[in-house]
CSV table of C-alpha atoms and ligand atoms in Angstrom, one decimal:
chain,number,residue,atom,x,y,z
A,21,MET,CA,81.0,94.9,61.7
A,22,PRO,CA,78.9,97.3,60.7
A,23,THR,CA,79.6,101.3,61.7
A,24,GLN,CA,76.2,102.6,62.9
A,25,ASN,CA,74.1,101.4,65.6
A,26,THR,CA,71.1,98.6,64.2
A,27,TYR,CA,67.7,99.0,66.0
A,28,ILE,CA,65.6,96.2,65.5
A,29,LEU,CA,61.9,96.3,66.5
A,30,ALA,CA,61.3,92.5,67.9
A,31,ILE,CA,57.6,90.3,68.2
A,32,GLU,CA,56.9,87.3,69.8
A,33,SER,CA,53.5,86.7,70.2
A,34,SER,CA,54.2,82.2,69.3
A,35,CYS,CA,52.4,81.3,72.6
A,36,ASP,CA,50.5,83.5,75.6
A,37,ASP,CA,52.1,86.1,76.1
A,38,THR,CA,51.8,89.6,73.8
A,39,ALA,CA,55.5,91.4,73.1
A,40,CYS,CA,57.3,93.5,71.6
A,41,ALA,CA,61.2,94.4,72.3
A,42,ILE,CA,63.7,97.2,70.6
A,43,LEU,CA,67.4,96.1,70.5
A,44,GLU,CA,70.3,98.5,70.0
A,45,ASN,CA,72.5,96.1,68.5
A,46,ASP,CA,73.3,93.9,71.2
A,47,ARG,CA,71.9,96.3,73.5
A,48,VAL,CA,67.7,95.8,74.5
A,49,LEU,CA,66.7,99.5,75.5
A,50,SER,CA,63.6,97.8,76.2
A,51,ASN,CA,61.3,95.1,76.3
A,52,VAL,CA,57.2,94.4,77.3
A,53,VAL,CA,56.1,91.2,77.7
A,54,ALA,CA,51.5,91.0,78.2
A,55,ASN,CA,50.3,87.8,80.0
A,56,GLN,CA,47.5,87.0,79.2
A,57,LYS,CA,45.4,85.9,81.8
A,58,ILE,CA,42.5,85.3,80.3
A,59,HIS,CA,43.8,81.8,79.7
A,60,GLU,CA,44.2,81.2,83.7
A,61,GLN,CA,39.9,80.4,84.4
A,62,TYR,CA,41.1,77.2,82.0
A,63,GLY,CA,43.6,75.9,83.2
A,64,GLY,CA,45.8,76.0,79.5
A,65,VAL,CA,45.9,77.9,76.9
A,66,VAL,CA,43.0,79.0,74.7
A,67,PRO,CA,44.4,78.9,71.5
A,68,GLU,CA,40.9,80.9,69.7
A,69,LEU,CA,41.7,83.1,73.0
A,70,ALA,CA,44.8,83.6,72.8
A,71,SER,CA,44.9,84.8,68.7
A,72,ARG,CA,41.9,87.2,70.0
A,73,ALA,CA,43.8,89.2,73.1
A,74,HIS,CA,47.3,89.5,71.1
A,75,GLN,CA,45.2,91.2,67.9
A,76,SER,CA,44.1,93.5,70.6
A,77,ASN,CA,47.4,94.0,72.7
A,78,ILE,CA,49.5,94.4,69.9
A,79,ILE,CA,49.9,98.1,69.1
A,80,PRO,CA,49.5,99.0,73.1
A,81,VAL,CA,52.7,97.2,72.8
A,82,VAL,CA,54.5,98.2,70.3
A,83,GLU,CA,53.6,101.7,70.8
A,84,GLU,CA,54.7,101.5,75.0
A,85,ALA,CA,58.4,99.1,73.7
A,86,LEU,CA,58.9,102.5,70.8
A,87,LYS,CA,58.3,104.8,74.2
A,88,LEU,CA,60.3,103.9,76.5
A,89,ALA,CA,63.0,103.3,74.5
A,90,LYS,CA,62.4,106.6,73.6
A,91,ILE,CA,63.2,105.5,69.7
A,92,ASP,CA,61.0,107.4,66.6
A,93,LYS,CA,59.6,104.6,64.2
A,94,LYS,CA,61.9,106.4,61.7
A,95,GLN,CA,65.5,105.5,63.6
A,96,LEU,CA,64.1,101.6,63.1
A,97,SER,CA,66.9,99.4,60.7
A,98,ALA,CA,64.7,96.2,60.9
A,99,ILE,CA,61.6,94.5,62.1
A,100,ALA,CA,62.3,91.1,63.3
A,101,PHE,CA,59.6,88.3,65.0
A,102,THR,CA,58.6,84.8,66.0
A,103,LYS,CA,58.1,82.9,62.5
A,104,GLY,CA,57.3,80.0,64.5
A,105,PRO,CA,57.2,77.3,66.2
A,106,GLY,CA,54.0,77.8,68.3
A,107,LEU,CA,50.3,78.6,68.0
A,108,MET,CA,49.4,79.7,64.4
A,109,GLY,CA,46.4,81.6,65.1
A,110,SER,CA,49.2,83.3,67.2
A,111,LEU,CA,52.2,83.7,65.4
A,112,LEU,CA,50.0,85.3,62.6
A,113,VAL,CA,49.3,87.9,64.2
A,114,GLY,CA,52.8,88.3,65.4
A,115,THR,CA,53.3,87.7,61.8
A,116,SER,CA,51.2,90.2,59.0
A,117,PHE,CA,52.1,92.2,61.9
A,118,ALA,CA,55.7,92.9,61.7
A,119,LYS,CA,55.7,92.1,58.0
A,120,SER,CA,53.2,95.4,57.3
A,121,LEU,CA,55.0,97.1,59.8
A,122,ALA,CA,58.4,96.3,57.5
A,123,LEU,CA,56.8,97.0,54.6
A,124,SER,CA,55.6,100.4,55.5
A,125,LEU,CA,59.1,101.8,56.7
A,126,ASN,CA,60.4,100.4,53.9
A,127,ILE,CA,63.0,98.1,56.5
A,128,PRO,CA,64.5,94.4,56.1
A,129,LEU,CA,62.0,91.4,57.7
A,130,LEU,CA,63.9,89.2,60.2
A,131,ASP,CA,61.6,85.4,60.6
A,132,VAL,CA,63.1,83.7,63.8
A,133,HIS,CA,62.6,80.9,65.6
A,134,HIS,CA,61.0,80.9,68.9
A,135,MET,CA,63.7,78.4,69.8
A,136,HIS,CA,67.2,79.8,68.8
A,137,GLY,CA,65.4,82.7,70.3
A,138,HIS,CA,65.2,81.3,74.1
A,139,ILE,CA,69.3,79.8,72.6
A,140,LEU,CA,70.7,83.6,72.0
A,141,ALA,CA,69.0,85.7,74.7
A,142,HIS,CA,72.4,84.5,76.1
A,143,PHE,CA,74.3,86.8,73.7
A,144,ILE,CA,72.2,89.9,75.4
A,145,ASP,CA,74.5,92.6,76.1
A,146,ASP,CA,74.0,92.2,80.0
A,147,GLY,CA,77.7,92.8,82.1
A,148,GLN,CA,77.7,88.8,82.3
A,149,GLU,CA,80.8,86.6,79.9
A,150,LYS,CA,79.1,86.1,77.7
A,151,PRO,CA,79.7,81.3,75.9
A,152,SER,CA,81.5,81.1,73.3
A,153,TYR,CA,81.0,78.8,70.3
A,154,PRO,CA,80.3,75.7,70.2
A,155,PHE,CA,78.1,75.0,73.7
A,156,LEU,CA,75.5,73.1,74.3
A,157,ALA,CA,71.8,75.0,75.2
A,158,LEU,CA,69.1,72.3,76.8
A,159,THR,CA,65.8,74.4,76.2
A,160,ILE,CA,63.3,73.5,78.5
A,161,SER,CA,59.9,75.2,77.3
A,162,GLY,CA,56.3,74.7,77.6
A,163,GLY,CA,56.1,73.2,73.8
A,164,HIS,CA,60.4,72.0,74.3
A,165,THR,CA,62.9,69.9,75.2
A,166,GLN,CA,65.8,69.4,73.5
A,167,ILE,CA,69.8,69.8,73.9
A,168,VAL,CA,71.1,71.6,71.2
A,169,GLN,CA,75.1,71.5,70.7
A,170,VAL,CA,75.5,75.6,69.1
A,171,ASN,CA,77.8,75.7,66.8
A,172,SER,CA,77.0,79.5,65.8
A,173,SER,CA,74.4,82.2,65.7
A,174,SER,CA,72.9,80.4,62.4
A,175,ASN,CA,73.7,77.3,63.3
A,176,LEU,CA,71.9,75.0,66.1
A,177,VAL,CA,72.5,71.5,65.7
A,178,VAL,CA,69.1,69.2,67.8
A,179,LEU,CA,70.8,66.4,69.3
A,180,GLY,CA,68.1,65.1,72.1
A,181,THR,CA,64.5,66.6,71.9
A,182,THR,CA,61.7,64.9,73.8
A,183,GLN,CA,59.8,61.8,72.0
A,184,ASP,CA,56.1,63.1,74.2
A,185,ASP,CA,55.5,66.1,76.4
A,186,ALA,CA,57.7,69.2,77.0
A,187,VAL,CA,59.0,69.2,80.9
A,188,GLY,CA,57.1,72.5,81.1
A,189,GLU,CA,53.6,70.4,80.8
A,190,ALA,CA,55.7,67.7,82.7
A,191,PHE,CA,55.9,70.1,85.7
A,192,ASP,CA,52.5,72.3,84.8
A,193,LYS,CA,50.4,68.0,84.6
A,194,SER,CA,51.9,67.7,87.5
A,195,GLY,CA,50.6,70.8,89.4
A,196,LYS,CA,46.7,70.8,87.7
A,197,ILE,CA,47.1,67.1,89.2
A,198,LEU,CA,47.8,68.6,92.3
A,199,GLY,CA,44.9,71.3,92.5
A,200,LEU,CA,47.3,74.3,91.6
A,201,GLY,CA,46.4,77.0,89.1
A,202,TYR,CA,48.1,77.2,85.7
A,203,PRO,CA,50.6,77.3,84.5
A,204,ALA,CA,51.8,75.8,87.8
A,205,GLY,CA,55.4,75.1,86.8
A,206,PRO,CA,56.1,78.4,89.5
A,207,GLN,CA,53.9,77.5,92.5
A,208,ILE,CA,55.7,74.0,92.4
A,209,ASP,CA,59.4,76.3,92.6
A,210,ARG,CA,58.3,78.0,94.8
A,211,LEU,CA,56.7,74.6,97.1
A,212,ALA,CA,59.4,72.6,96.3
A,213,LYS,CA,62.0,75.1,98.4
A,214,LEU,CA,59.5,74.2,102.2
A,215,GLY,CA,59.8,70.8,100.6
A,216,ASN,CA,62.3,67.2,101.4
A,217,PRO,CA,62.1,66.3,97.8
A,218,ARG,CA,63.3,62.4,98.5
A,219,LYS,CA,60.1,62.2,100.6
A,220,PHE,CA,58.1,60.1,97.1
A,221,GLU,CA,59.4,59.0,94.6
A,222,PHE,CA,58.7,59.2,91.4
A,223,PRO,CA,60.2,56.9,88.4
A,224,VAL,CA,63.2,57.9,86.0
A,225,PRO,CA,62.0,57.2,82.1
A,226,LYS,CA,63.8,55.1,78.9
A,227,ALA,CA,64.2,57.4,76.5
A,228,PRO,CA,66.9,56.7,73.6
A,229,ASP,CA,70.2,58.3,72.6
A,230,LEU,CA,70.2,61.9,73.9
A,231,ASN,CA,66.0,62.5,73.5
A,232,TYR,CA,63.6,62.4,76.4
A,233,SER,CA,60.3,61.4,77.6
A,234,PHE,CA,57.4,63.1,80.1
A,235,SER,CA,54.3,62.0,79.4
A,236,GLY,CA,54.8,58.3,81.7
A,237,PHE,CA,56.0,60.4,84.3
A,238,LYS,CA,52.3,63.1,85.1
A,239,THR,CA,50.7,59.3,84.4
A,240,ALA,CA,52.7,58.1,87.6
A,241,VAL,CA,52.1,61.2,89.7
A,242,LEU,CA,48.0,61.3,89.2
A,243,TYR,CA,48.0,57.1,89.7
A,244,PHE,CA,50.7,57.9,92.8
A,245,LEU,CA,48.3,60.6,94.2
A,246,GLN,CA,44.9,58.4,92.8
A,247,ARG,CA,46.8,55.1,94.8
A,248,GLU,CA,47.6,57.7,98.6
A,249,THR,CA,44.4,60.3,98.3
A,250,LYS,CA,41.6,56.5,98.7
A,251,LYS,CA,44.0,56.1,102.0
A,252,ASN,CA,43.7,59.7,102.5
A,253,GLU,CA,41.5,62.5,101.0
A,254,ASP,CA,43.5,64.3,102.9
A,255,PHE,CA,47.0,63.0,100.9
A,256,ILE,CA,47.5,66.1,98.5
A,257,LYS,CA,47.2,69.1,101.8
A,258,GLU,CA,49.5,67.3,104.3
A,259,ASN,CA,52.4,66.5,101.9
A,260,LEU,CA,52.0,69.6,98.9
A,261,GLU,CA,55.2,70.7,98.9
A,262,ASP,CA,57.2,67.5,99.7
A,263,ILE,CA,55.7,66.2,96.8
A,264,CYS,CA,56.3,70.0,94.6
A,265,ALA,CA,59.7,69.1,95.9
A,266,SER,CA,60.0,65.4,95.2
A,267,ILE,CA,58.1,66.4,91.1
A,268,GLN,CA,60.8,69.1,91.1
A,269,TYR,CA,63.8,66.6,92.5
A,270,THR,CA,62.7,63.7,89.3
A,271,LEU,CA,62.3,66.3,86.7
A,272,ILE,CA,66.0,67.6,87.3
A,273,LYS,CA,67.0,64.3,88.1
A,274,ILE,CA,65.5,63.7,84.3
A,275,LEU,CA,67.1,66.6,82.4
A,276,PHE,CA,70.6,66.4,84.0
A,277,LYS,CA,70.8,62.4,84.0
A,278,LYS,CA,70.8,63.3,79.2
A,279,LEU,CA,72.5,66.1,79.5
A,280,GLU,CA,75.9,64.6,81.7
A,281,LYS,CA,75.5,63.0,78.4
A,282,ALA,CA,75.9,64.6,76.2
A,283,VAL,CA,79.2,66.9,77.2
A,284,ILE,CA,80.3,63.7,77.9
A,285,GLN,CA,79.8,62.5,74.4
A,286,THR,CA,80.5,65.3,73.0
A,287,GLY,CA,83.6,66.4,75.3
A,288,ILE,CA,82.3,70.2,75.3
A,289,LYS,CA,81.3,71.4,78.3
A,290,GLN,CA,80.2,75.3,78.0
A,291,VAL,CA,76.4,74.2,78.7
A,292,ALA,CA,73.9,76.9,78.7
A,293,ILE,CA,70.4,76.8,79.3
A,294,GLY,CA,67.0,78.4,78.3
A,295,GLY,CA,63.9,78.5,77.5
A,296,GLY,CA,60.2,79.6,80.7
A,297,VAL,CA,61.0,76.5,82.4
A,298,SER,CA,65.3,77.6,82.9
A,299,ALA,CA,63.4,79.8,85.3
A,300,ASN,CA,62.9,77.1,88.0
A,301,SER,CA,65.7,78.0,91.0
A,302,GLY,CA,66.4,74.3,91.8
A,303,ILE,CA,67.2,74.2,87.3
A,304,ARG,CA,69.8,76.8,88.5
A,305,GLU,CA,71.3,75.7,91.0
A,306,HIS,CA,71.6,71.7,90.1
A,307,LEU,CA,73.1,73.6,86.7
A,308,LYS,CA,75.5,75.8,88.3
A,309,SER,CA,76.5,72.8,90.7
A,310,MET,CA,78.1,71.5,87.7
A,311,GLU,CA,80.9,73.9,88.1
A,312,SER,CA,82.6,71.3,90.8
A,313,LYS,CA,82.7,68.7,87.7
A,314,GLY,CA,84.6,70.8,85.1
A,315,TRP,CA,81.5,72.5,83.0
A,316,LYS,CA,81.1,75.9,83.0
A,317,THR,CA,77.6,76.8,82.7
A,318,PHE,CA,75.3,79.9,81.4
A,319,ILE,CA,71.9,80.4,83.5
A,320,PRO,CA,69.7,83.4,81.4
A,321,PRO,CA,69.2,87.0,83.7
A,322,PHE,CA,65.1,86.1,84.3
A,323,GLU,CA,63.7,88.5,82.5
A,324,TYR,CA,64.7,86.3,79.5
A,325,THR,CA,63.5,82.8,79.9
A,326,THR,CA,60.2,82.9,79.7
A,327,ASP,CA,58.6,84.3,76.3
A,328,ASN,CA,59.9,87.6,76.0
A,329,ALA,CA,60.8,89.5,72.6
A,330,ALA,CA,64.3,90.2,73.5
A,331,MET,CA,65.9,86.9,72.5
A,332,ILE,CA,63.5,87.7,68.9
A,333,GLY,CA,65.3,90.8,68.4
A,334,ILE,CA,69.1,89.4,69.7
A,335,SER,CA,68.6,86.6,67.1
A,336,GLY,CA,67.0,88.9,64.9
A,337,TYR,CA,70.7,91.3,66.0
A,338,PHE,CA,72.4,87.9,64.1
A,339,LYS,CA,70.5,87.9,61.4
A,340,PHE,CA,70.2,91.6,60.5
A,341,LEU,CA,74.5,91.3,60.9
A,342,ASN,CA,74.4,88.6,58.2
A,343,ASN,CA,71.4,90.2,55.7
A,344,ASP,CA,69.8,86.9,55.9
A,345,PHE,CA,66.7,89.2,55.6
A,346,ALA,CA,63.2,86.5,55.2
A,347,GLY,CA,61.0,87.9,52.2
A,348,LEU,CA,57.2,89.4,52.0
A,349,ASP,CA,56.5,86.2,51.4
A,350,THR,CA,57.3,84.8,54.8
A,351,THR,CA,54.7,83.2,56.7
A,352,ALA,CA,53.5,82.0,59.7
A,353,SER,CA,54.6,78.3,60.7
A,354,PRO,CA,54.0,76.1,64.2
A,355,ARG,CA,55.3,73.1,63.5
A,356,ILE,CA,59.4,74.3,62.4
A,357,HIS,CA,62.7,73.0,62.3
A,358,MET,CA,66.0,74.4,64.2
B,411,KG4,O1,58.9,80.1,77.5
B,411,KG4,P1,57.4,80.1,78.2
B,411,KG4,O2,58.0,80.8,78.6
B,411,KG4,O3,56.5,79.1,76.9
B,411,KG4,C1,56.7,78.5,75.6
B,411,KG4,O4,57.8,78.9,75.4
B,411,KG4,O5,56.4,77.4,76.4
B,411,KG4,O6,57.5,78.4,79.1
B,411,KG4,C2,56.7,78.5,79.4
B,411,KG4,C3,57.0,77.1,80.7
B,411,KG4,C4,55.0,76.5,81.6
B,411,KG4,O7,55.7,75.8,81.5
B,411,KG4,C5,55.6,77.5,83.7
B,411,KG4,O8,54.8,76.3,83.8
B,411,KG4,C6,57.1,77.1,82.9
B,411,KG4,O9,57.6,77.4,81.9
B,411,KG4,N1,57.9,78.0,84.1
B,411,KG4,C7,58.9,76.5,85.0
B,411,KG4,C8,59.0,77.9,85.8
B,411,KG4,N2,58.5,79.9,85.2
B,411,KG4,C9,57.7,79.0,84.7
B,411,KG4,N3,58.9,76.0,85.3
B,411,KG4,C10,59.4,75.4,86.7
B,411,KG4,N4,59.2,76.5,87.1
B,411,KG4,C11,60.0,78.3,87.1
B,411,KG4,N5,59.3,78.4,87.4
B,412,ZN,ZN1,58.8,79.7,75.1
């Protein structure tokens, strides 16, 4: 452990949020996120608009993070940024900015895998108990659904992954069919609380081993709603809460079927969740309920679930401690593997 404090400025720009955080060791001093509202009217993220918005947001967001943290640029020890996966144009903005800042301040650069960030966010010092290695992480976001065995901060092994859509897409696409705005995940969560989860039954797709599949799910929702609205054109309006509760119930069932299998196969009973969809209250409750089966569960604080830069900062901090620096020739990698 270094005797001096380490100050890391972290940037996350992989999708549609421009974020900057400052960490003092494993403690977050500031965590600023600029959400891009522009995409709502299109029902999904428009990559070209996202990169343009990152360009106009990045300097104010970085300045705000430094101001809130009461840190001067000269005090920084390193710059961390999201290398991938994500949208090329969006990643390029953060990557180029991070490189120029590190170069101008003559400090090291740390390139971070976005999904490592979602997992290692659990190690941000927030007064909660931390998982110990090895543990299992279910990473659920708009782009990913994976079961990962985390052996250390740099040894993460993917045990299972989605073969098509991510669970976040299943939430968002089902919500789009229901006429909910983008992203629909949080709205389905809110409406599901008011509905009956057993009212309608949706199929649980088949996928081999510890893998997932969600593309058939949204098709099943689409066909179901087409059938029902043919009989009653007000079907969605009259049953919205029950439909949302039933969709969420099924998605939770799909996620936990494989997660339980992974716990049995590995014998690892410490289980963490991460990624935007881990903000879902039904998923959080269900995970907690598994403690009755002997699991020890870890749920990240709300502000570190959807995309943020604090998670990139903590991942960068571990790399810093391991002297695992990136060269200035590092590039944005939209499809980088774990
Ligand atoms: O991790 P994230 O912020 O961005 C990606 O890396 O994709 O995840 C965004 C996803 C979206 O699909 C959004 O609908 C979903 O997270 N999400 C939720 C909830 N909050 C965000 N899904 C279900 N329930 C929520 N409360
Ligand atoms: Zn994410």
